Coordinates of C-alpha atoms in Angstrom, one line a residue:
Chain A
M1372 CA 119.9 89.6 109.2
A1373 CA 116.5 91.4 109.4
N1374 CA 114.9 88.0 109.7
D1375 CA 117.3 86.8 112.4
P1376 CA 115.0 86.2 115.5
I1377 CA 118.0 86.2 117.8
H1378 CA 119.2 89.6 116.6
Q1379 CA 116.8 91.4 118.9
F1380 CA 118.7 90.0 122.0
Q1381 CA 122.0 91.3 120.7
L1382 CA 123.7 93.7 123.0
N1383 CA 125.2 96.8 121.3
K1384 CA 127.7 98.9 123.2
L1385 CA 126.5 102.5 123.0
I1386 CA 129.1 103.8 125.4
P1387 CA 132.1 101.4 125.6
L1388 CA 133.5 101.4 129.1
D1389 CA 136.1 99.1 130.4
I1390 CA 137.5 99.0 134.0
G1391 CA 140.3 96.7 134.8
G1392 CA 139.6 94.5 131.9
T1393 CA 136.0 94.1 132.8
D1394 CA 133.6 95.3 130.2
I1395 CA 130.9 97.5 131.8
S1396 CA 129.8 99.2 128.6
F1397 CA 126.6 101.2 128.5
T1398 CA 124.6 98.9 126.1
N1399 CA 121.1 99.0 124.7
S1400 CA 120.1 96.9 127.6
S1401 CA 121.4 99.5 130.0
L1402 CA 119.6 102.1 128.0
F1403 CA 116.3 100.3 128.3
M1404 CA 116.8 99.8 132.0
V1405 CA 117.3 103.5 132.4
V1406 CA 114.3 104.1 130.2
T1407 CA 112.1 101.6 132.1
V1408 CA 113.2 103.1 135.4
A1409 CA 112.9 106.7 134.3
A1410 CA 109.5 106.3 132.6
T1411 CA 108.0 104.4 135.5
A1412 CA 109.3 106.6 138.3
A1413 CA 108.5 109.8 136.3
F1414 CA 105.0 108.5 135.7
L1415 CA 104.3 107.4 139.3
I1416 CA 105.7 110.7 140.6
W1417 CA 103.8 112.8 138.1
A1418 CA 100.6 110.9 138.6
T1419 CA 100.7 111.3 142.4
S1420 CA 101.9 114.9 142.5
G1421 CA 98.3 116.1 142.8
R1422 CA 97.7 114.2 146.0
G1423 CA 94.0 114.4 145.0
L1424 CA 91.5 113.3 147.5
I1425 CA 89.5 112.3 144.5
P1426 CA 92.1 110.8 142.2
S1427 CA 92.6 111.8 138.6
R1428 CA 92.8 108.9 136.1
T1429 CA 96.6 108.7 136.3
Q1430 CA 96.6 109.0 140.1
S1431 CA 94.0 106.2 140.2
L1432 CA 96.3 104.1 138.1
A1433 CA 99.1 104.6 140.5
E1434 CA 96.9 103.9 143.4
M1435 CA 95.7 100.7 141.7
S1436 CA 99.2 99.4 141.2
Y1437 CA 100.0 100.2 144.8
E1438 CA 96.9 98.4 146.1
F1439 CA 97.3 95.5 143.7
V1440 CA 100.9 94.8 145.0
A1441 CA 99.9 95.6 148.6
S1442 CA 97.0 93.1 148.6
M1443 CA 99.2 90.6 146.8
L1444 CA 101.8 90.9 149.5
R1445 CA 99.3 91.0 152.4
D1446 CA 97.7 87.8 151.1
G1447 CA 101.0 86.1 150.4
A1448 CA 103.0 87.0 153.5
G1449 CA 100.7 88.6 155.9
S1450 CA 100.8 92.1 157.4
E1451 CA 104.3 91.7 158.6
G1452 CA 105.3 91.2 154.9
M1453 CA 104.5 94.8 154.4
K1454 CA 108.0 95.8 155.4
F1455 CA 109.1 94.3 152.1
F1456 CA 106.5 96.3 150.2
P1457 CA 109.0 98.7 148.5
M1458 CA 111.0 95.8 147.2
V1459 CA 108.0 93.9 145.9
F1460 CA 106.4 96.9 144.4
S1461 CA 109.7 98.0 142.7
L1462 CA 110.3 94.4 141.4
F1463 CA 106.8 94.2 140.0
M1464 CA 106.7 97.6 138.4
F1465 CA 110.2 97.2 137.0
I1466 CA 109.5 93.8 135.5
L1467 CA 106.1 94.9 134.1
V1468 CA 107.2 97.9 132.5
A1469 CA 110.3 96.3 131.1
N1470 CA 108.2 93.5 129.7
L1471 CA 105.8 95.9 128.2
F1472 CA 108.5 98.1 126.8
G1473 CA 109.9 95.0 125.2
M1474 CA 106.6 94.8 123.2
F1475 CA 107.5 97.9 121.2
P1476 CA 109.1 97.2 117.9
Y1477 CA 112.8 97.9 117.9
F1478 CA 112.8 98.2 121.8
F1479 CA 115.2 95.9 123.7
T1480 CA 113.6 93.5 126.2
V1481 CA 115.6 93.9 129.4
T1482 CA 114.0 90.8 131.0
S1483 CA 115.0 88.6 127.9
H1484 CA 118.5 88.2 129.4
I1485 CA 119.0 85.4 132.0
I1486 CA 121.5 87.4 134.0
V1487 CA 118.9 90.2 134.6
T1488 CA 116.2 88.0 135.7
F1489 CA 118.6 85.8 137.7
A1490 CA 119.9 89.0 139.5
L1491 CA 116.4 89.9 140.3
S1492 CA 115.5 86.5 141.7
M1493 CA 118.7 86.5 143.6
L1494 CA 117.7 89.7 145.2
V1495 CA 114.5 88.0 146.3
I1496 CA 116.2 84.8 147.5
G1497 CA 119.0 86.7 149.1
T1498 CA 116.5 88.8 151.0
V1499 CA 114.6 85.7 152.1
V1500 CA 117.8 84.0 153.4
V1501 CA 119.4 87.0 155.1
Y1502 CA 116.1 88.2 156.7
G1503 CA 115.0 84.6 157.5
F1504 CA 118.2 84.1 159.5
Y1505 CA 118.2 87.5 161.0
K1506 CA 114.6 87.2 162.2
N1507 CA 114.3 83.5 163.2
G1508 CA 118.0 82.6 163.7
I1509 CA 118.8 79.0 163.3
G1510 CA 115.0 78.4 163.5
F1511 CA 115.0 79.4 159.9
L1512 CA 116.2 75.9 159.0
K1513 CA 112.8 74.6 160.2
L1514 CA 111.8 75.6 156.7
F1515 CA 113.5 72.4 155.5
V1516 CA 111.9 70.2 158.2
P1517 CA 108.1 69.9 157.7
S1518 CA 106.4 68.9 160.8
G1519 CA 104.5 65.6 161.2
I1520 CA 106.8 63.6 158.9
P1521 CA 107.9 60.1 160.0
A1522 CA 111.6 60.0 161.1
V1523 CA 112.4 57.4 158.4
L1524 CA 111.4 59.8 155.7
M1525 CA 113.0 62.7 157.3
P1526 CA 116.4 62.7 155.4
L1527 CA 114.6 62.2 152.1
V1528 CA 112.1 65.1 152.8
I1529 CA 114.8 67.4 154.0
M1530 CA 116.9 66.7 150.8
I1531 CA 113.9 67.4 148.7
E1532 CA 113.1 70.6 150.6
V1533 CA 116.6 71.9 150.2
I1534 CA 116.7 71.1 146.6
S1535 CA 113.4 72.8 146.0
F1536 CA 114.7 75.9 147.9
I1537 CA 117.9 75.9 145.9
S1538 CA 116.0 75.6 142.7
R1539 CA 113.8 78.5 143.5
P1540 CA 116.1 81.3 142.3
I1541 CA 116.7 79.2 139.2
S1542 CA 113.0 78.6 138.5
L1543 CA 112.1 82.1 139.2
S1544 CA 114.6 83.6 136.9
V1545 CA 114.3 81.0 134.1
R1546 CA 110.5 81.3 134.1
L1547 CA 110.5 85.1 133.4
F1548 CA 113.6 84.9 131.0
A1549 CA 112.3 81.9 128.9
N1550 CA 108.8 83.4 128.6
M1551 CA 110.2 86.7 127.4
L1552 CA 112.8 85.1 125.1
A1553 CA 110.4 82.4 123.7
G1554 CA 107.6 84.9 123.1
H1555 CA 109.8 87.4 121.2
I1556 CA 111.4 84.7 119.2
T1557 CA 108.0 83.4 118.2
L1558 CA 106.7 86.8 117.4
K1559 CA 109.8 87.4 115.3
V1560 CA 109.7 84.1 113.5
F1561 CA 106.0 84.5 112.5
A1562 CA 106.5 88.1 111.5
G1563 CA 109.5 86.9 109.4
F1564 CA 107.3 84.4 107.6
V1565 CA 105.1 87.2 106.5
V1566 CA 108.0 89.0 105.0
S1567 CA 109.5 85.9 103.3
L1568 CA 106.2 84.7 102.0
S1569 CA 105.3 88.1 100.6
G1570 CA 108.5 88.0 98.6
L1571 CA 107.2 84.8 96.7
G1572 CA 104.6 86.7 94.6
A1573 CA 100.9 86.9 94.7
A1574 CA 100.2 83.4 96.1
G1575 CA 102.8 84.0 98.7
I1576 CA 101.1 87.3 99.8
G1577 CA 97.8 85.4 100.0
I1578 CA 99.3 82.7 102.2
A1579 CA 101.1 85.4 104.2
I1580 CA 97.8 86.3 105.8
L1581 CA 98.0 83.3 108.0
P1582 CA 101.2 84.1 109.9
L1583 CA 100.0 87.8 109.9
I1584 CA 96.9 86.7 111.9
M1585 CA 99.2 84.6 114.0
T1586 CA 101.4 87.5 114.7
V1587 CA 98.5 89.7 115.6
A1588 CA 97.2 87.1 118.0
L1589 CA 100.7 86.4 119.5
T1590 CA 101.1 90.1 120.1
G1591 CA 98.0 90.0 122.2
L1592 CA 99.2 87.0 124.0
E1593 CA 102.5 88.5 124.6
F1594 CA 101.0 91.5 126.3
L1595 CA 99.1 89.1 128.6
V1596 CA 102.4 87.1 129.2
A1597 CA 104.2 90.4 130.0
F1598 CA 101.8 91.2 132.7
L1599 CA 101.3 87.7 133.9
Q1600 CA 105.1 87.0 134.3
A1601 CA 105.5 90.2 136.3
Y1602 CA 102.6 89.1 138.4
V1603 CA 103.9 85.6 138.8
F1604 CA 107.3 86.9 139.7
A1605 CA 105.7 89.2 142.4
V1606 CA 103.4 86.5 143.7
L1607 CA 106.3 84.0 144.1
T1608 CA 108.4 86.7 145.8
C1609 CA 105.5 87.2 148.3
M1610 CA 105.4 83.4 149.0
Y1611 CA 109.1 83.2 149.5
L1612 CA 109.1 86.2 151.8
N1613 CA 106.3 84.4 153.7
D1614 CA 108.9 81.5 154.3
A1615 CA 111.3 84.0 155.7
L1616 CA 108.6 85.4 158.0
H1617 CA 107.0 82.1 159.1
P1618 CA 109.5 79.3 158.4
S1619 CA 107.6 76.5 160.1
H1620 CA 104.9 75.3 157.8
Chain B
M901 CA 108.9 73.1 114.7
F902 CA 108.9 76.6 113.2
I903 CA 110.8 77.8 116.2
S904 CA 113.4 75.1 116.2
T905 CA 114.0 75.5 112.5
A906 CA 114.3 79.2 112.9
F907 CA 116.4 78.7 116.0
A908 CA 118.7 76.4 114.0
A909 CA 118.9 78.9 111.1
T910 CA 119.7 81.7 113.3
E911 CA 122.0 80.1 115.6
E912 CA 124.5 80.2 112.9
A913 CA 124.0 83.9 112.4
A914 CA 124.3 84.6 116.1
H915 CA 127.4 82.5 116.3
G916 CA 128.8 84.5 113.4
A917 CA 128.3 87.7 115.3
T918 CA 129.6 87.0 118.8
G919 CA 130.0 83.2 118.9
V920 CA 127.4 82.7 121.5
F921 CA 123.7 83.1 122.0
P922 CA 123.5 86.6 123.4
P923 CA 121.5 86.0 126.6
F924 CA 124.1 83.4 127.5
D925 CA 127.2 85.4 126.7
P926 CA 129.1 85.7 130.0
S927 CA 131.1 88.7 128.6
S928 CA 128.0 90.9 128.9
F929 CA 127.1 89.8 132.4
A930 CA 129.2 92.4 134.3
S931 CA 127.9 95.3 132.4
Q932 CA 124.3 94.1 132.7
L933 CA 124.7 93.5 136.4
L934 CA 126.2 96.8 137.0
W935 CA 123.7 98.7 135.0
L936 CA 120.8 96.7 136.6
A937 CA 122.2 97.4 140.1
I938 CA 122.5 101.2 139.3
T939 CA 119.0 101.5 137.7
F940 CA 117.1 99.2 139.9
G941 CA 118.9 100.8 142.9
I942 CA 117.7 104.2 141.9
F943 CA 114.3 102.9 141.1
Y944 CA 114.0 101.2 144.6
Y945 CA 115.2 104.4 146.2
L946 CA 112.6 106.5 144.3
M947 CA 109.8 104.0 145.0
S948 CA 110.6 103.7 148.7
K949 CA 111.3 107.3 149.4
V950 CA 109.0 109.1 147.1
V951 CA 106.3 107.1 145.4
I952 CA 105.3 104.7 148.1
P953 CA 105.1 107.2 151.1
R954 CA 103.2 109.5 148.7
I955 CA 100.6 106.9 147.7
S956 CA 100.2 105.5 151.1
G957 CA 99.8 109.2 152.3
I958 CA 97.0 109.8 149.8
L959 CA 95.3 106.6 150.7
G960 CA 95.7 107.2 154.4
V961 CA 94.3 110.7 154.1
R962 CA 91.3 109.4 152.1
R963 CA 90.7 106.7 154.6
D964 CA 90.8 109.1 157.4
R965 CA 88.6 111.5 155.6
I966 CA 86.1 108.7 154.9
T967 CA 86.2 107.6 158.6
R968 CA 85.7 111.1 159.7
D969 CA 82.8 111.7 157.3
L970 CA 81.2 108.5 158.5
D971 CA 81.7 109.5 162.2
E972 CA 80.4 112.9 161.4
A973 CA 77.4 111.4 159.7
Q974 CA 76.9 109.0 162.7
R975 CA 77.1 111.9 165.1
L976 CA 74.6 114.0 163.2
K977 CA 72.2 111.0 163.0
E978 CA 72.5 110.6 166.8
E979 CA 71.9 114.3 167.3
S980 CA 68.7 114.2 165.1
D981 CA 67.6 111.0 166.9
A982 CA 68.1 112.8 170.2
A983 CA 66.3 115.9 169.0
L984 CA 63.4 113.6 167.8
A985 CA 63.3 111.9 171.2
A986 CA 63.3 115.2 173.0
Y987 CA 60.5 116.5 170.7
E988 CA 58.4 113.3 171.4
Q989 CA 59.1 113.7 175.2
E990 CA 58.0 117.3 175.1
L991 CA 55.0 116.4 173.1
T992 CA 54.0 113.7 175.6
E993 CA 54.6 116.1 178.5
A994 CA 52.5 118.8 176.9
R995 CA 49.7 116.4 176.2
N996 CA 49.9 115.1 179.9
S997 CA 50.1 118.7 181.2
A998 CA 47.2 119.8 179.0
H999 CA 45.2 116.8 180.2
S1000 CA 46.0 117.6 183.9
I1001 CA 45.2 121.3 183.4
A1002 CA 41.8 120.3 181.9
Q1003 CA 41.3 117.9 184.7
T1004 CA 42.2 120.5 187.3
S1005 CA 40.0 123.3 185.9
K1006 CA 37.2 120.8 185.5
D1007 CA 37.6 119.8 189.2
K1008 CA 37.9 123.4 190.2
A1009 CA 34.8 124.5 188.2
K1010 CA 33.0 121.5 189.7
A1011 CA 34.0 122.4 193.2
E1012 CA 33.1 126.0 192.7
A1013 CA 29.7 125.0 191.3
D1014 CA 29.1 122.7 194.2
E1015 CA 30.1 125.3 196.7
K1016 CA 27.8 127.8 195.1
R1017 CA 25.0 125.4 195.0
A1018 CA 25.6 124.6 198.7
T1019 CA 25.6 128.2 199.6
S1020 CA 22.5 129.0 197.6
E1021 CA 20.8 125.9 199.0
A1022 CA 21.8 127.0 202.5
A1023 CA 20.4 130.5 201.8
L1024 CA 17.3 129.1 200.4
N1025 CA 16.9 126.7 203.3
E1026 CA 17.3 129.6 205.6
K1027 CA 14.8 131.7 203.8
L1028 CA 12.5 128.8 203.7
A1029 CA 12.9 128.3 207.5
A1030 CA 12.3 132.0 208.2
S1031 CA 9.2 132.0 205.9
E1032 CA 7.9 128.9 207.7
K1033 CA 8.6 130.5 211.0
Q1034 CA 6.8 133.7 209.8
I1035 CA 3.9 131.7 208.5
A1036 CA 3.7 129.9 211.8
T1037 CA 3.7 133.1 213.7
I1038 CA 1.2 134.7 211.4
K1039 CA -0.9 131.5 211.6
A1040 CA -0.7 131.6 215.4
K1041 CA -1.5 135.3 215.4
A1042 CA -4.3 134.7 213.1
L1043 CA -5.6 131.9 215.2
G1044 CA -5.3 134.0 218.3
E1045 CA -7.2 136.7 216.5
V1046 CA -9.8 134.1 215.4
D1047 CA -10.3 133.2 219.0
G1048 CA -11.0 136.9 219.9
I1049 CA -13.2 137.4 216.9
A1050 CA -15.0 134.2 217.8
S1051 CA -15.5 135.4 221.3
V1052 CA -16.8 138.7 220.2
A1053 CA -19.0 137.0 217.7
V1054 CA -20.2 134.6 220.3
A1055 CA -21.0 137.4 222.7
E1056 CA -22.9 139.2 220.0
I1057 CA -24.8 136.0 219.0
V1058 CA -25.7 135.1 222.6
K1059 CA -26.9 138.7 223.2
E1060 CA -28.9 138.7 220.1
L1061 CA -30.3 135.2 220.5
V1062 CA -30.5 134.8 224.3
G1063 CA -30.6 138.2 225.4
G1064 CA -28.5 138.9 228.3
S1065 CA -24.8 138.6 228.5
I1066 CA -22.5 136.0 229.4
S1067 CA -19.2 136.8 231.1
K1068 CA -16.3 137.2 228.7
A1069 CA -14.4 134.5 230.6
E1070 CA -17.0 131.9 230.0
I1071 CA -17.2 132.8 226.3
D1072 CA -13.5 132.6 225.9
K1073 CA -13.5 129.3 227.6
A1074 CA -16.2 127.9 225.4
V1075 CA -14.5 129.2 222.2
A1076 CA -11.2 127.7 223.4
A1077 CA -12.9 124.4 224.0
V1078 CA -14.3 124.4 220.4
T1079 CA -11.1 125.6 218.7
R1080 CA -8.6 123.5 220.5

């Protein structure tokens, strides 16, 4: 079982809870959501508590993450997009920290479950749809009608646009989920090779060097992916929000 | 390849445990959604109410401070420029006034010298005129006396040489005829 690469995604009920037949147990996933939120919030609050005019290292880190997301949002959705800053910042920090915590051995990766990433992407798309109709009214539907298209092609283009819009929450959630899942499985498989090859005696130990190198390299890659996927999620969020703010393209 | 074999190998194990691949197990969805909503909700609240206002406050204060410092620097620069300009101005003025003072005093001295020279020239001319007049008087007087002396001398000479006397009027007449 130690070699099972799927085992790391198994949910364990730490505090079994059941309301009206629905299982809402506090699981290891819930625990790591709490840990992610608590650690990130605590760090950001502690780092900025000095309110230094000249920032300390930690305060500078908090400011950098703030300005990173702020410039991303401003570039993606313009200055009107800044009203969504708390959401984009929370999403980016939550996903980033959850991904990075997932890199610790024996830690559960919150973002490796499709339902979590799907919920986050539905939050984004829901915001886009609700705010898009709230701000633009029926004009939000212009999003599906690109200007300068011949009338003959219109039905086809509209269909494509609608399908692409509907596939957004799916692609957004699957991208993050699949990257986390595949990365962690790959890591576990290669690490598993090290263990099983070592069991084969001296020659096996010699060969085990190869998957060990691979594991080290993959760990580096996974740290990159952890950051990159949080970044991609946030950038796409900004772009979708831009559609809600400026539907006619 | 590795992954797919590993996947195949472990699929059974996973199935053995719960029957489904854990991320696709719908029985866990409610719990995950609930806890995600709770934790992310709290996180969003903390970010939007505490962290973001705080960081934007810090950045705002810093931006204001930098702007203010730059303004202050600009103001001080303007002040020093103004002081420099005033200094230059005063220097020019001082130079001009020094020049004019020099000019004035030079003119004044020249005027005074001219005046003095004119006065002394006038005095000298006066003295010269007086002297000339005196000389003329003395000369006239001397000439007059010369006539008298000549008359006396003529009378004496005539008496000595001719014997007898000639009237004084005649002598005077003759002397006058010679000297005039």
